[in-house]
Amino acid sequence: MTSVELNKTTLPSVDDLQARAREALAAIFERPVDTELGEPGGPGVHASTPITGEALFTLVETTAQEARAAITAAAEAFTVWRTTPAPVRGALVARLGELLIEHKEDLACLVTIEAGKITSEALGEVQEMIDVCQFAVGLSRQLYGRTIASERPGHRLMETWHPLGVVGVITAFNFPVAVWAWNSAIALVCGDTVVWKPSELTPLTAMACQALLERAARDVDAPPALSHLLLGGRDIGEQLVDDPRVALVSATGSVRMGQQVGPRVAQRFGKVLLELGGNNAAIVTPSADLDLAVRGIVFAAAGTAGQRCTTLRRVIAHTSVADTLIERIAGAYRSLPVGDPSTDGTLVGPLIHETAYRDMVGALEQARADGGEITGGERVDVGGDAGAGAFYVNPAVVRMPSQTPIVHDETFAPILYVVTYETLEEAIALNNAVPQGLSSAIFTTDIREAERFMAADGSDCGIANVNIGTSGAEIGGAFGGEKQTGGGRESGSDSWKAYMRRATNTVNYSSELPLAQGVKFG
Ligand code: UN1
């Protein structure tokens, strides 16, 4: 064990975690959920917790036949929902938002148990769902099309936006509820229906979201079958990918997953919205406010135990500030309480599982072999025997001689590589040198540097921030990134357009028939 502060030396018992999950689910379902929650072990989908690394319950797995039936039901429901007026569709999402406010703590409790997020971040994730519901409700009255000047007299040109169809949503463990809400809230106001395949690691939160949406539908008399949940593994996800009735596959996960999903959906001319890996950097310039930079960096790099796709993985520090910066980050890391994420005061919870820990160890070994100087990164013994299957770590900061290949990989753990630069050109080139393009930041008080970073020849990422870290985006902006991040945009701004199809309408209200481009015919 190192000098990192431990928040608690004992972890909650598995009985305690089961009881908390049962209670939260019962509040959400408004009834006991004993029939849904089987004893751990045996065939089915396993709900477990990274807090202790133990299995909690076994849930019934969706069969291939049930998945097909769900897509059929969603396709049928679409025929009704697409002609339901958009503001009426908005009423469903408004009700969902109200239920999320009512059950914010219950859902956050499940997020903490299944994904290992600290309570404040779990509550923040549910808040992100509430925010996107409110955004979507406003949007339900703003699905605007354009009117375009026609080149012909007596003609009008316009665009109309129509619902797309069934949207298949595939989500990852690290944002088990917010990413579903980003997709579902927008898809539902756009007139689409949803079939969701959550991560196998987070089935309880998924059941809870589905139950809240079903309740919202009942409360506002929306048709049932607008939304379906598929619990299972890769095969189930593949059904969504391959079924031609699924008009859009919105998938969040690894680059490798996206490389498989993208071409398969394209093969059948379906649409994809991909939100894949990130390898996010922050440039720290000589003019940076270092207090602010250190705070921004520590939250972005160590928050969520380094398991956000927006996690800060690289600092590109000017040579004049690098030593001080590394010292201050390492100092801040030493005072970050690591431990049970459900306890007040903990700031760093567990890694999701042993594989994540092994990946972290492997990346650090490689970084050391490449000449990296590592501070932190050790496993933390939080719970003695109780924590044998749980993986808590100190966040690591690694000074690298250069961006070696390991720095170009996204390791889903709290490892922060630091490289140095001399000129801003060089810093921007380093920022852009990785295959992923999700988020980026610059810490500077020089407006020229800030603007240069956001210009066309600046950061090549979907998110380019000034004086804040790379993570923790608000829902109002479009979220997503370029290159291997997949190019998709979700949540705010005009991301809704991905969930609709556009028709261009030319209306001739004259009694002549002039042809475009001055063509004469007869
Ligand atoms: C993700 O990690 O998949 O910007 C999403 C953020 C959050 C969303 C992260 N609002 O960090």
Short mmCIF file of C-alpha atoms and ligand atoms in Angstrom, two decimals:
data_model
loop_
_atom_site.label_atom_id
_atom_site.label_comp_id
_atom_site.label_asym_id
_atom_site.label_seq_id
_atom_site.Cartn_x
_atom_site.Cartn_y
_atom_site.Cartn_z
CA MET A 1 0.00 0.00 0.00
CA THR A 2 1.23 3.51 -0.71
CA SER A 3 0.62 6.83 0.90
CA VAL A 4 -2.69 7.23 -0.93
CA GLU A 5 -5.48 7.85 1.49
CA LEU A 6 -7.92 5.00 1.89
CA ASN A 7 -11.41 6.06 2.49
CA LYS A 8 -12.51 2.93 4.24
CA THR A 9 -10.83 -0.33 5.01
CA THR A 10 -13.98 -2.39 4.97
CA LEU A 11 -16.25 -2.95 2.02
CA PRO A 12 -19.99 -3.55 2.23
CA SER A 13 -20.99 -7.20 2.36
CA VAL A 14 -22.60 -8.88 -0.61
CA ASP A 15 -25.82 -9.23 1.43
CA ASP A 16 -25.83 -5.52 2.03
CA LEU A 17 -25.29 -4.72 -1.66
CA GLN A 18 -28.00 -7.16 -2.70
CA ALA A 19 -30.40 -5.58 -0.22
CA ARG A 20 -29.63 -2.08 -1.49
CA ALA A 21 -30.13 -3.13 -5.11
CA ARG A 22 -33.38 -4.92 -4.27
CA GLU A 23 -34.70 -1.90 -2.44
CA ALA A 24 -33.80 0.53 -5.25
CA LEU A 25 -35.38 -1.74 -7.86
CA ALA A 26 -38.52 -2.26 -5.78
CA ALA A 27 -38.95 1.51 -5.50
CA ILE A 28 -38.55 1.88 -9.25
CA PHE A 29 -40.82 -1.06 -10.12
CA GLU A 30 -43.28 -0.08 -7.34
CA ARG A 31 -43.36 -3.73 -6.26
CA PRO A 32 -40.96 -6.39 -4.96
CA VAL A 33 -38.67 -7.71 -7.67
CA ASP A 34 -37.96 -11.15 -6.21
CA THR A 35 -39.15 -12.99 -9.33
CA GLU A 36 -36.72 -11.07 -11.54
CA LEU A 37 -33.69 -11.50 -9.29
CA GLY A 38 -32.48 -15.09 -9.15
CA GLU A 39 -29.77 -16.32 -6.83
CA PRO A 40 -26.23 -15.78 -8.13
CA GLY A 41 -24.77 -18.64 -10.16
CA GLY A 42 -26.51 -20.81 -12.72
CA PRO A 43 -27.34 -19.98 -16.31
CA GLY A 44 -28.47 -16.51 -17.30
CA VAL A 45 -27.18 -12.97 -17.17
CA HIS A 46 -25.05 -12.31 -14.10
CA ALA A 47 -25.48 -9.08 -12.24
CA SER A 48 -22.38 -8.36 -10.21
CA THR A 49 -20.60 -5.50 -8.50
CA PRO A 50 -17.04 -4.23 -8.87
CA ILE A 51 -17.26 -2.89 -5.29
CA THR A 52 -16.46 -6.38 -3.98
CA GLY A 53 -16.08 -8.24 -7.28
CA GLU A 54 -18.93 -10.56 -6.35
CA ALA A 55 -22.00 -11.85 -8.16
CA LEU A 56 -25.30 -10.43 -6.89
CA PHE A 57 -28.11 -12.00 -8.90
CA THR A 58 -28.85 -14.08 -11.97
CA LEU A 59 -31.34 -12.65 -14.45
CA VAL A 60 -33.19 -14.31 -17.29
CA GLU A 61 -31.33 -13.98 -20.58
CA THR A 62 -33.23 -12.83 -23.69
CA THR A 63 -33.41 -15.64 -26.25
CA ALA A 64 -32.73 -15.10 -29.96
CA GLN A 65 -36.42 -15.63 -30.62
CA GLU A 66 -37.44 -13.07 -28.00
CA ALA A 67 -34.99 -10.57 -29.48
CA ARG A 68 -36.55 -11.06 -32.92
CA ALA A 69 -40.01 -10.65 -31.41
CA ALA A 70 -38.89 -7.44 -29.69
CA ILE A 71 -37.69 -5.99 -32.99
CA THR A 72 -41.00 -7.01 -34.61
CA ALA A 73 -42.98 -5.35 -31.82
CA ALA A 74 -40.85 -2.20 -32.06
CA ALA A 75 -41.35 -2.11 -35.84
CA GLU A 76 -45.12 -2.42 -35.37
CA ALA A 77 -45.21 0.23 -32.66
CA PHE A 78 -43.29 2.53 -35.01
CA THR A 79 -46.21 2.58 -37.46
CA VAL A 80 -48.33 4.22 -34.74
CA TRP A 81 -45.65 6.36 -33.12
CA ARG A 82 -44.35 7.96 -36.32
CA THR A 83 -47.67 9.72 -36.90
CA THR A 84 -48.22 10.67 -33.27
CA PRO A 85 -47.60 14.45 -33.14
CA ALA A 86 -44.08 15.22 -31.97
CA PRO A 87 -45.20 17.38 -28.98
CA VAL A 88 -47.39 14.44 -27.84
CA ARG A 89 -44.33 12.23 -28.11
CA GLY A 90 -42.55 14.85 -26.03
CA ALA A 91 -45.09 14.32 -23.24
CA LEU A 92 -43.82 10.76 -22.81
CA VAL A 93 -40.24 11.95 -22.46
CA ALA A 94 -41.37 14.72 -20.08
CA ARG A 95 -42.94 12.06 -17.86
CA LEU A 96 -39.79 9.94 -18.06
CA GLY A 97 -37.82 12.99 -16.90
CA GLU A 98 -40.18 13.45 -13.93
CA LEU A 99 -39.80 9.80 -12.93
CA LEU A 100 -36.03 10.13 -13.17
CA ILE A 101 -36.16 13.12 -10.82
CA GLU A 102 -38.31 11.09 -8.42
CA HIS A 103 -36.00 8.05 -8.57
CA LYS A 104 -32.68 9.83 -8.96
CA GLU A 105 -31.20 8.29 -5.79
CA ASP A 106 -32.54 4.80 -6.54
CA LEU A 107 -31.05 4.74 -10.01
CA ALA A 108 -27.78 6.29 -8.85
CA CYS A 109 -27.53 3.61 -6.16
CA LEU A 110 -27.77 0.93 -8.86
CA VAL A 111 -25.17 2.74 -11.01
CA THR A 112 -22.79 2.77 -8.04
CA ILE A 113 -23.37 -0.90 -7.34
CA GLU A 114 -23.00 -2.09 -10.94
CA ALA A 115 -20.51 0.34 -12.46
CA GLY A 116 -18.63 1.28 -9.26
CA LYS A 117 -19.11 5.03 -9.69
CA ILE A 118 -18.82 7.23 -6.63
CA THR A 119 -22.21 8.49 -5.47
CA SER A 120 -21.71 12.04 -6.71
CA GLU A 121 -20.82 10.86 -10.21
CA ALA A 122 -23.67 8.33 -10.23
CA LEU A 123 -26.11 11.12 -9.30
CA GLY A 124 -24.49 13.24 -12.01
CA GLU A 125 -25.12 10.52 -14.54
CA VAL A 126 -28.82 10.41 -13.65
CA GLN A 127 -28.88 14.22 -13.82
CA GLU A 128 -27.50 13.90 -17.34
CA MET A 129 -30.55 11.73 -18.17
CA ILE A 130 -32.91 14.32 -16.70
CA ASP A 131 -31.16 17.06 -18.66
CA VAL A 132 -31.44 15.20 -21.95
CA CYS A 133 -35.13 14.45 -21.31
CA GLN A 134 -35.78 18.16 -20.80
CA PHE A 135 -33.78 18.99 -23.91
CA ALA A 136 -35.73 16.40 -25.91
CA VAL A 137 -39.09 17.76 -24.71
CA GLY A 138 -38.15 21.21 -26.04
CA LEU A 139 -36.92 19.61 -29.21
CA SER A 140 -40.29 17.92 -29.72
CA ARG A 141 -41.57 21.36 -30.78
CA GLN A 142 -38.47 22.27 -32.76
CA LEU A 143 -37.87 19.54 -35.34
CA TYR A 144 -37.41 22.25 -37.90
CA GLY A 145 -37.02 21.82 -41.63
CA ARG A 146 -35.76 24.55 -43.96
CA THR A 147 -37.51 26.42 -46.73
CA ILE A 148 -35.12 26.97 -49.63
CA ALA A 149 -35.29 29.60 -52.37
CA SER A 150 -36.32 27.88 -55.61
CA GLU A 151 -34.74 28.84 -58.93
CA ARG A 152 -38.14 28.43 -60.61
CA PRO A 153 -41.07 30.88 -60.43
CA GLY A 154 -44.13 29.61 -58.58
CA HIS A 155 -42.15 26.91 -56.82
CA ARG A 156 -41.29 26.24 -53.24
CA LEU A 157 -38.50 24.02 -52.03
CA MET A 158 -38.48 22.66 -48.50
CA GLU A 159 -37.12 19.98 -46.25
CA THR A 160 -39.25 17.81 -44.01
CA TRP A 161 -37.90 15.53 -41.30
CA HIS A 162 -39.55 12.19 -40.66
CA PRO A 163 -39.06 9.42 -38.11
CA LEU A 164 -36.50 6.84 -39.13
CA GLY A 165 -37.77 3.55 -37.68
CA VAL A 166 -36.45 1.18 -35.04
CA VAL A 167 -33.28 2.43 -33.36
CA GLY A 168 -30.97 -0.25 -31.94
CA VAL A 169 -29.02 1.09 -28.98
CA ILE A 170 -25.89 -0.69 -27.75
CA THR A 171 -24.33 0.79 -24.62
CA ALA A 172 -21.20 0.29 -22.52
CA PHE A 173 -20.80 -0.33 -18.79
CA ASN A 174 -19.21 3.01 -17.95
CA PHE A 175 -22.26 5.18 -18.65
CA PRO A 176 -24.89 2.49 -18.15
CA VAL A 177 -27.89 4.83 -18.01
CA ALA A 178 -27.02 8.25 -19.48
CA VAL A 179 -26.08 6.98 -22.93
CA TRP A 180 -29.35 5.04 -23.13
CA ALA A 181 -31.19 8.25 -22.23
CA TRP A 182 -29.27 10.32 -24.80
CA ASN A 183 -30.43 7.92 -27.47
CA SER A 184 -33.89 7.02 -26.24
CA ALA A 185 -35.11 10.49 -25.27
CA ILE A 186 -34.11 11.91 -28.64
CA ALA A 187 -35.22 8.87 -30.67
CA LEU A 188 -38.65 8.83 -28.99
CA VAL A 189 -39.43 12.50 -29.65
CA CYS A 190 -38.21 11.97 -33.21
CA GLY A 191 -40.90 9.28 -33.60
CA ASP A 192 -38.63 6.25 -33.52
CA THR A 193 -38.93 3.16 -31.34
CA VAL A 194 -36.02 1.68 -29.43
CA VAL A 195 -34.50 -1.74 -28.83
CA TRP A 196 -31.69 -1.61 -26.29
CA LYS A 197 -28.84 -3.99 -25.64
CA PRO A 198 -26.95 -2.75 -22.58
CA SER A 199 -23.55 -3.98 -21.44
CA GLU A 200 -23.66 -7.44 -19.89
CA LEU A 201 -21.99 -5.83 -16.89
CA THR A 202 -24.91 -3.54 -16.06
CA PRO A 203 -28.23 -5.42 -16.41
CA LEU A 204 -29.81 -4.08 -13.20
CA THR A 205 -29.56 -0.43 -14.20
CA ALA A 206 -30.96 -1.39 -17.60
CA MET A 207 -33.97 -3.12 -16.07
CA ALA A 208 -34.56 -0.04 -13.95
CA CYS A 209 -34.48 2.33 -16.95
CA GLN A 210 -36.80 0.10 -18.94
CA ALA A 211 -39.24 -0.07 -16.00
CA LEU A 212 -39.27 3.73 -15.68
CA LEU A 213 -39.93 4.18 -19.38
CA GLU A 214 -42.74 1.61 -19.32
CA ARG A 215 -44.26 3.43 -16.35
CA ALA A 216 -43.98 6.76 -18.16
CA ALA A 217 -45.72 5.23 -21.20
CA ARG A 218 -48.56 3.94 -19.04
CA ASP A 219 -48.91 7.29 -17.28
CA VAL A 220 -49.32 9.25 -20.53
CA ASP A 221 -51.20 6.55 -22.48
CA ALA A 222 -48.43 6.14 -24.99
CA PRO A 223 -48.52 2.89 -26.95
CA PRO A 224 -46.75 0.02 -25.22
CA ALA A 225 -43.85 -1.61 -27.05
CA LEU A 226 -42.08 1.64 -27.90
CA SER A 227 -39.01 0.43 -26.08
CA HIS A 228 -37.51 -3.00 -25.50
CA LEU A 229 -34.65 -4.34 -23.45
CA LEU A 230 -32.51 -7.27 -24.55
CA LEU A 231 -30.37 -8.83 -21.82
CA GLY A 232 -27.58 -10.99 -23.12
CA GLY A 233 -24.25 -11.17 -24.85
CA ARG A 234 -22.74 -10.52 -28.20
CA ASP A 235 -25.21 -12.72 -30.15
CA ILE A 236 -28.09 -10.52 -29.07
CA GLY A 237 -26.21 -7.40 -30.13
CA GLU A 238 -25.51 -9.01 -33.50
CA GLN A 239 -29.21 -9.43 -34.09
CA LEU A 240 -29.65 -5.67 -33.83
CA VAL A 241 -26.69 -5.14 -36.13
CA ASP A 242 -27.93 -7.52 -38.82
CA ASP A 243 -31.70 -7.04 -38.76
CA PRO A 244 -32.77 -4.87 -41.72
CA ARG A 245 -35.73 -3.57 -39.71
CA VAL A 246 -33.31 -1.74 -37.42
CA ALA A 247 -32.88 1.55 -39.27
CA LEU A 248 -30.16 2.99 -37.05
CA VAL A 249 -27.65 1.23 -34.83
CA SER A 250 -26.28 3.61 -32.22
CA ALA A 251 -23.35 1.85 -30.61
CA THR A 252 -21.06 2.98 -27.80
CA GLY A 253 -17.99 0.92 -26.98
CA SER A 254 -14.53 -0.02 -28.13
CA VAL A 255 -12.96 0.80 -31.49
CA ARG A 256 -12.81 -2.94 -32.16
CA MET A 257 -16.55 -3.28 -31.61
CA GLY A 258 -17.19 -0.32 -33.93
CA GLN A 259 -14.97 -1.79 -36.62
CA GLN A 260 -17.25 -4.82 -36.65
CA VAL A 261 -20.58 -3.05 -36.29
CA GLY A 262 -19.92 -0.30 -38.87
CA PRO A 263 -19.30 -2.43 -41.97
CA ARG A 264 -22.02 -4.95 -41.08
CA VAL A 265 -24.69 -2.29 -40.80
CA ALA A 266 -23.35 -0.51 -43.92
CA GLN A 267 -23.56 -3.80 -45.84
CA ARG A 268 -27.35 -3.69 -45.47
CA PHE A 269 -27.39 0.12 -45.96
CA GLY A 270 -28.52 0.74 -42.40
CA LYS A 271 -27.33 3.83 -40.56
CA VAL A 272 -24.83 3.83 -37.73
CA LEU A 273 -24.00 6.26 -35.01
CA LEU A 274 -20.70 5.25 -33.45
CA GLU A 275 -19.26 6.56 -30.20
CA LEU A 276 -16.03 4.64 -29.74
CA GLY A 277 -12.70 5.06 -28.00
CA GLY A 278 -10.99 8.26 -27.01
CA ASN A 279 -7.39 9.14 -26.19
CA ASN A 280 -7.91 12.59 -24.87
CA ALA A 281 -5.15 15.10 -24.24
CA ALA A 282 -4.77 18.43 -22.47
CA ILE A 283 -2.10 20.89 -23.54
CA VAL A 284 -0.72 22.95 -20.65
CA THR A 285 0.96 26.11 -21.90
CA PRO A 286 3.40 28.42 -20.08
CA SER A 287 0.63 30.97 -19.50
CA ALA A 288 -1.77 28.42 -17.92
CA ASP A 289 -3.33 29.03 -14.52
CA LEU A 290 -1.70 25.98 -12.94
CA ASP A 291 -4.08 25.76 -9.97
CA LEU A 292 -6.98 25.50 -12.35
CA ALA A 293 -5.12 23.16 -14.68
CA VAL A 294 -4.23 20.75 -11.87
CA ARG A 295 -7.85 20.63 -10.66
CA GLY A 296 -9.17 20.12 -14.17
CA ILE A 297 -6.59 17.47 -14.95
CA VAL A 298 -7.09 15.48 -11.75
CA PHE A 299 -10.87 15.24 -12.17
CA ALA A 300 -10.60 14.36 -15.86
CA ALA A 301 -7.84 11.78 -15.39
CA ALA A 302 -8.70 10.11 -12.08
CA GLY A 303 -12.49 10.66 -11.94
CA THR A 304 -14.60 7.55 -12.66
CA ALA A 305 -11.31 5.67 -12.01
CA GLY A 306 -10.22 6.61 -15.53
CA GLN A 307 -13.15 4.76 -17.10
CA ARG A 308 -14.88 7.44 -19.16
CA CYS A 309 -14.43 7.60 -22.89
CA THR A 310 -13.65 11.27 -22.20
CA THR A 311 -11.07 10.48 -19.51
CA LEU A 312 -7.90 12.54 -19.81
CA ARG A 313 -5.17 10.11 -20.83
CA ARG A 314 -2.39 12.47 -21.94
CA VAL A 315 -0.98 15.77 -20.75
CA ILE A 316 1.13 17.67 -23.27
CA ALA A 317 3.03 20.08 -21.04
CA HIS A 318 5.31 22.90 -22.06
CA THR A 319 8.85 22.08 -20.91
CA SER A 320 8.82 25.13 -18.64
CA VAL A 321 5.85 23.84 -16.58
CA ALA A 322 6.20 20.05 -16.84
CA ASP A 323 8.16 19.40 -13.62
CA THR A 324 5.91 21.53 -11.45
CA LEU A 325 2.80 20.13 -13.08
CA ILE A 326 3.80 16.49 -12.60
CA GLU A 327 4.73 17.14 -9.00
CA ARG A 328 1.41 18.81 -8.31
CA ILE A 329 -0.64 16.12 -10.06
CA ALA A 330 1.24 13.40 -8.16
CA GLY A 331 0.66 15.35 -4.93
CA ALA A 332 -3.06 15.65 -5.62
CA TYR A 333 -3.22 11.93 -6.48
CA ARG A 334 -1.69 11.06 -3.10
CA SER A 335 -4.60 12.72 -1.32
CA LEU A 336 -7.39 11.17 -3.43
CA PRO A 337 -9.42 8.81 -1.26
CA VAL A 338 -9.66 5.40 -2.99
CA GLY A 339 -12.28 2.97 -1.79
CA ASP A 340 -15.93 1.99 -1.52
CA PRO A 341 -17.67 4.27 -4.02
CA SER A 342 -20.85 4.33 -1.97
CA THR A 343 -19.11 5.91 1.01
CA ASP A 344 -19.09 9.68 1.41
CA GLY A 345 -15.72 11.17 0.67
CA THR A 346 -14.44 8.48 -1.71
CA LEU A 347 -13.23 9.99 -4.97
CA VAL A 348 -11.83 6.93 -6.74
CA GLY A 349 -13.89 3.74 -6.86
CA PRO A 350 -12.94 0.35 -8.29
CA LEU A 351 -11.99 -0.72 -11.79
CA ILE A 352 -14.80 -2.64 -13.43
CA HIS A 353 -13.08 -6.05 -13.32
CA GLU A 354 -9.85 -7.99 -13.21
CA THR A 355 -9.25 -7.70 -16.96
CA ALA A 356 -9.29 -3.91 -16.65
CA TYR A 357 -6.71 -4.19 -13.88
CA ARG A 358 -4.53 -6.57 -15.93
CA ASP A 359 -4.71 -4.16 -18.88
CA MET A 360 -3.57 -1.36 -16.60
CA VAL A 361 -0.66 -3.40 -15.27
CA GLY A 362 0.35 -4.39 -18.83
CA ALA A 363 0.21 -0.78 -20.07
CA LEU A 364 2.31 0.43 -17.14
CA GLU A 365 4.90 -2.32 -17.75
CA GLN A 366 5.14 -1.28 -21.38
CA ALA A 367 5.37 2.40 -20.46
CA ARG A 368 8.22 1.61 -18.06
CA ALA A 369 9.99 -0.40 -20.77
CA ASP A 370 9.63 2.64 -23.05
CA GLY A 371 11.41 4.82 -20.51
CA GLY A 372 8.36 6.09 -18.60
CA GLU A 373 8.77 7.29 -15.00
CA ILE A 374 5.72 6.09 -13.09
CA THR A 375 4.23 7.56 -9.93
CA GLY A 376 1.29 5.64 -8.41
CA GLY A 377 -0.58 2.92 -10.28
CA GLU A 378 -0.41 0.28 -7.54
CA ARG A 379 -3.29 -1.95 -6.55
CA VAL A 380 -4.86 -0.78 -3.29
CA ASP A 381 -5.96 -3.33 -0.74
CA VAL A 382 -9.28 -1.83 0.30
CA GLY A 383 -11.09 -4.66 1.94
CA GLY A 384 -8.73 -7.47 2.89
CA ASP A 385 -10.28 -10.84 2.04
CA ALA A 386 -13.60 -9.24 1.19
CA GLY A 387 -11.94 -7.29 -1.58
CA ALA A 388 -10.01 -10.19 -3.14
CA GLY A 389 -12.05 -10.04 -6.33
CA ALA A 390 -12.24 -6.26 -6.42
CA PHE A 391 -9.65 -4.09 -8.12
CA TYR A 392 -8.90 -0.72 -6.61
CA VAL A 393 -5.87 1.22 -7.84
CA ASN A 394 -4.02 4.44 -7.25
CA PRO A 395 -4.24 6.62 -10.33
CA ALA A 396 -0.88 6.70 -12.13
CA VAL A 397 0.97 9.60 -13.68
CA VAL A 398 3.72 8.60 -16.09
CA ARG A 399 6.32 10.94 -17.51
CA MET A 400 7.14 9.63 -21.01
CA PRO A 401 10.17 10.54 -23.12
CA SER A 402 7.82 10.62 -26.15
CA GLN A 403 4.43 9.35 -27.32
CA THR A 404 5.45 5.69 -27.79
CA PRO A 405 2.84 3.25 -29.20
CA ILE A 406 1.44 2.44 -25.73
CA VAL A 407 0.47 6.12 -25.37
CA HIS A 408 -1.52 5.80 -28.58
CA ASP A 409 -3.62 2.99 -27.06
CA GLU A 410 -6.70 3.67 -25.00
CA THR A 411 -6.20 1.75 -21.74
CA PHE A 412 -9.47 2.01 -19.82
CA ALA A 413 -7.88 2.79 -16.45
CA PRO A 414 -6.49 5.82 -14.59
CA ILE A 415 -3.14 6.20 -16.36
CA LEU A 416 -2.08 9.72 -17.28
CA TYR A 417 0.90 9.99 -19.62
CA VAL A 418 2.80 13.27 -19.67
CA VAL A 419 4.94 14.35 -22.62
CA THR A 420 6.56 17.74 -23.16
CA TYR A 421 6.64 20.25 -26.03
CA GLU A 422 8.43 23.42 -27.05
CA THR A 423 6.14 25.07 -29.61
CA LEU A 424 2.34 25.17 -29.84
CA GLU A 425 2.56 23.64 -33.33
CA GLU A 426 4.33 20.67 -31.82
CA ALA A 427 1.76 20.40 -29.01
CA ILE A 428 -1.15 20.38 -31.46
CA ALA A 429 0.63 17.78 -33.59
CA LEU A 430 1.04 15.58 -30.49
CA ASN A 431 -2.62 16.09 -29.58
CA ASN A 432 -3.63 14.93 -33.06
CA ALA A 433 -1.07 12.11 -33.40
CA VAL A 434 -3.30 9.38 -31.92
CA PRO A 435 -5.84 7.33 -33.92
CA GLN A 436 -8.79 8.43 -31.77
CA GLY A 437 -10.40 11.89 -31.88
CA LEU A 438 -12.95 12.34 -29.10
CA SER A 439 -12.00 15.07 -26.64
CA SER A 440 -9.17 17.54 -26.05
CA ALA A 441 -8.36 20.61 -23.99
CA ILE A 442 -5.90 23.44 -23.67
CA PHE A 443 -5.03 25.27 -20.46
CA THR A 444 -3.89 28.77 -21.37
CA THR A 445 -4.61 32.41 -20.57
CA ASP A 446 -3.37 33.50 -24.00
CA ILE A 447 -6.30 34.07 -26.34
CA ARG A 448 -4.15 33.42 -29.39
CA GLU A 449 -3.24 29.97 -28.17
CA ALA A 450 -6.85 29.21 -27.25
CA GLU A 451 -8.20 30.26 -30.64
CA ARG A 452 -5.40 28.50 -32.50
CA PHE A 453 -6.26 25.27 -30.64
CA MET A 454 -9.92 25.50 -31.74
CA ALA A 455 -9.15 26.55 -35.35
CA ALA A 456 -9.30 24.35 -38.45
CA ASP A 457 -5.63 23.44 -38.07
CA GLY A 458 -5.95 22.99 -34.30
CA SER A 459 -7.34 20.01 -32.37
CA ASP A 460 -8.86 17.38 -34.67
CA CYS A 461 -11.26 16.15 -31.96
CA GLY A 462 -15.04 16.36 -31.69
CA ILE A 463 -14.61 18.23 -28.41
CA ALA A 464 -11.97 20.96 -27.96
CA ASN A 465 -12.16 22.75 -24.59
CA VAL A 466 -10.36 25.74 -23.13
CA ASN A 467 -9.47 25.83 -19.43
CA ILE A 468 -11.59 22.85 -18.49
CA GLY A 469 -10.75 19.16 -18.68
CA THR A 470 -11.72 16.71 -21.40
CA SER A 471 -14.57 14.99 -19.54
CA GLY A 472 -17.87 16.06 -18.08
CA ALA A 473 -19.50 17.53 -21.19
CA GLU A 474 -22.95 19.11 -20.86
CA ILE A 475 -25.77 17.50 -22.84
CA GLY A 476 -26.57 20.69 -24.78
CA GLY A 477 -23.66 20.24 -27.17
CA ALA A 478 -23.24 17.50 -29.72
CA PHE A 479 -21.19 14.70 -28.16
CA GLY A 480 -18.82 12.52 -30.18
CA GLY A 481 -15.57 12.49 -32.06
CA GLU A 482 -13.63 11.90 -35.22
CA LYS A 483 -11.25 9.29 -36.64
CA GLN A 484 -11.45 6.00 -34.73
CA THR A 485 -13.96 7.53 -32.33
CA GLY A 486 -16.41 6.85 -35.13
CA GLY A 487 -17.78 10.23 -36.21
CA GLY A 488 -21.16 9.96 -34.46
CA ARG A 489 -22.82 12.80 -32.56
CA GLU A 490 -25.26 12.23 -29.74
CA SER A 491 -27.35 14.22 -27.25
CA GLY A 492 -27.64 17.99 -27.85
CA SER A 493 -27.37 20.53 -30.67
CA ASP A 494 -28.66 19.05 -33.95
CA SER A 495 -27.70 15.43 -33.14
CA TRP A 496 -31.43 14.63 -33.49
CA LYS A 497 -30.97 14.65 -37.27
CA ALA A 498 -29.24 11.26 -37.04
CA TYR A 499 -32.51 9.83 -35.69
CA MET A 500 -34.68 11.10 -38.56
CA ARG A 501 -34.76 10.92 -42.33
CA ARG A 502 -34.94 14.01 -44.48
CA ALA A 503 -37.17 14.52 -47.50
CA THR A 504 -36.69 17.39 -49.94
CA ASN A 505 -40.03 18.59 -51.28
CA THR A 506 -40.45 20.75 -54.36
CA VAL A 507 -43.95 22.22 -54.68
CA ASN A 508 -45.11 23.82 -57.92
CA TYR A 509 -47.97 26.22 -57.18
CA SER A 510 -47.99 27.77 -60.69
CA SER A 511 -49.74 26.52 -63.79
CA GLU A 512 -46.48 26.31 -65.74
CA LEU A 513 -43.97 23.49 -65.68
CA PRO A 514 -40.53 25.08 -65.92
CA LEU A 515 -37.70 22.58 -65.63
CA ALA A 516 -34.70 23.11 -63.39
CA GLN A 517 -31.36 24.09 -64.90
CA GLY A 518 -33.25 25.73 -67.80
CA VAL A 519 -33.82 22.38 -69.54
CA LYS A 520 -36.36 22.51 -72.41
CA PHE A 521 -38.29 19.37 -73.25
CA GLY A 522 -40.88 19.53 -75.99
C1 UN1 B 1 -18.80 8.19 -22.03
O1 UN1 B 1 -17.78 8.11 -21.34
O2 UN1 B 1 -19.16 7.25 -22.77
O3 UN1 B 1 -18.54 14.06 -21.10
C2 UN1 B 1 -19.73 9.36 -21.99
C3 UN1 B 1 -18.62 13.17 -20.24
C4 UN1 B 1 -19.99 12.59 -19.96
C5 UN1 B 1 -20.31 11.52 -20.94
C6 UN1 B 1 -19.26 10.48 -21.11
N1 UN1 B 1 -20.95 13.65 -20.03
O4 UN1 B 1 -17.65 12.77 -19.60
#
